[in-house]
Amino acid sequence: MTGALAVQKAVIARLAGDPVLAGLVCGVHDQPPPGARLPYVALGRSGVVDWSTKTERGARHRLDLIVHADHRGQARTKIAADRILALMTEAPLEIDGQDCIAVRPLLHETVTDPAERLVQTILRVEVTTLDPSSLTP
């Protein structure tokens, strides 16, 4: 078990529980429901690589957090993205069954899709975890 779902749940809980971010976006979603109001945050691409040692089991989880907004400019997504980065890095995540060792930002990129009339700011973060049950006393 990689703990990927536990990390995902912790990230969504952290973001969805913040009143400042709630004032900037209409929701935080694993998968946005049909007709979701813009702007919103949705999970994008994710992956896990092993970060174990001889004595401990660990993992590095990479997640894309995407702020979706309408075409009226990039400022709205960038302001929300800055809040997300602050939330992700200000304190360790509370992850069920895992110890959060570090959260590191890897990418902050804004793209526009004129055909769909959307702006997206993509944040890629890396969450490093250890399985506390594997730690040697």
C-alpha positions in Angstrom: 0.0 0.0 0.0 1.5 3.3 -1.0 -0.7 5.6 1.1 -1.7 7.5 -2.1 -5.4 7.7 -1.2 -4.6 8.8 2.3 -2.4 11.6 1.0 -5.1 12.6 -1.5 -7.7 12.8 1.3 -5.4 14.8 3.5 -4.7 17.3 0.7 -8.4 17.7 -0.1 -9.3 18.1 3.6 -6.6 20.8 4.1 -7.7 22.8 1.1 -11.5 22.4 1.5 -11.2 23.3 5.2 -9.7 26.7 4.6 -12.1 29.7 4.7 -9.7 32.0 2.8 -9.5 29.5 -0.1 -13.3 29.0 0.1 -13.7 32.7 -0.6 -11.5 32.4 -3.7 -12.9 29.2 -5.3 -16.3 27.5 -5.5 -15.0 24.1 -4.3 -12.2 21.6 -4.1 -12.8 18.3 -6.0 -11.3 15.0 -6.7 -13.3 15.1 -9.9 -15.5 18.1 -10.5 -19.2 17.3 -10.8 -20.9 18.1 -14.1 -21.7 21.8 -14.1 -19.3 22.8 -11.4 -19.1 26.5 -10.9 -15.9 28.2 -11.8 -13.4 28.9 -10.3 -12.6 25.6 -8.6 -9.7 23.4 -7.6 -9.4 19.8 -8.9 -6.9 17.1 -8.6 -5.0 16.3 -11.7 -2.2 13.9 -12.5 -0.6 12.0 -9.5 2.0 9.4 -9.0 4.0 7.7 -6.3 7.7 6.6 -6.1 9.3 4.5 -3.5 11.4 6.4 -0.9 12.2 3.4 1.4 15.4 2.7 3.2 16.7 -0.6 4.6 14.8 0.1 7.8 11.9 2.3 6.9 9.1 2.4 4.3 8.5 5.7 2.6 7.1 7.2 -0.5 7.2 10.4 -2.5 3.7 11.4 -3.8 3.5 13.9 -6.7 0.1 15.6 -7.1 -1.1 18.2 -9.6 -3.6 20.6 -8.0 -5.3 22.6 -10.8 -7.2 25.9 -10.3 -9.8 26.2 -13.1 -11.3 29.6 -13.9 -13.0 31.4 -16.8 -11.2 33.3 -19.4 -11.2 36.7 -17.7 -7.5 36.7 -16.9 -4.9 34.8 -15.0 -4.9 36.8 -11.7 -7.8 34.9 -10.2 -6.1 31.5 -10.6 -2.7 32.8 -9.5 -4.2 34.3 -6.3 -5.9 31.0 -5.4 -2.7 29.0 -6.3 -0.6 31.2 -4.0 -3.1 30.4 -1.2 -2.9 26.6 -2.0 0.9 26.7 -1.8 0.8 28.4 1.5 -1.7 25.9 2.9 0.3 22.9 1.6 3.6 24.1 3.1 2.7 26.0 6.3 2.3 22.8 8.4 2.7 19.0 8.0 -0.3 17.3 6.5 -2.3 15.0 8.8 -2.2 11.8 6.8 -4.0 8.7 8.0 -1.4 5.9 8.7 1.5 8.0 7.4 3.9 10.6 8.8 4.3 13.7 6.6 8.0 14.4 6.3 7.9 17.3 3.8 5.8 19.0 1.2 7.7 20.6 -1.6 6.4 22.7 -4.5 7.7 21.5 -7.9 5.8 23.5 -10.5 3.6 26.6 -10.8 2.4 27.0 -14.4 -0.6 29.0 -15.9 -2.0 28.0 -19.2 -5.0 29.4 -21.2 -7.3 27.5 -23.5 -9.0 30.0 -25.8 -11.2 27.4 -27.4 -12.7 26.4 -24.1 -12.4 30.0 -22.6 -10.6 28.6 -19.6 -7.5 29.5 -17.6 -5.7 26.9 -15.5 -3.0 27.3 -13.0 -1.3 24.0 -12.3 0.6 23.4 -9.1 2.7 20.2 -8.7 3.7 19.3 -5.2 5.6 16.5 -3.7 4.6 15.0 -0.4 7.2 12.8 1.3 5.8 10.3 3.7 7.0 7.5 6.1 5.0 4.6 7.3 5.4 4.9 11.1 4.8 1.2 11.6 8.0 0.5 9.8 10.2 2.7 12.0 12.7 0.9 14.2 12.6 1.8 17.9 
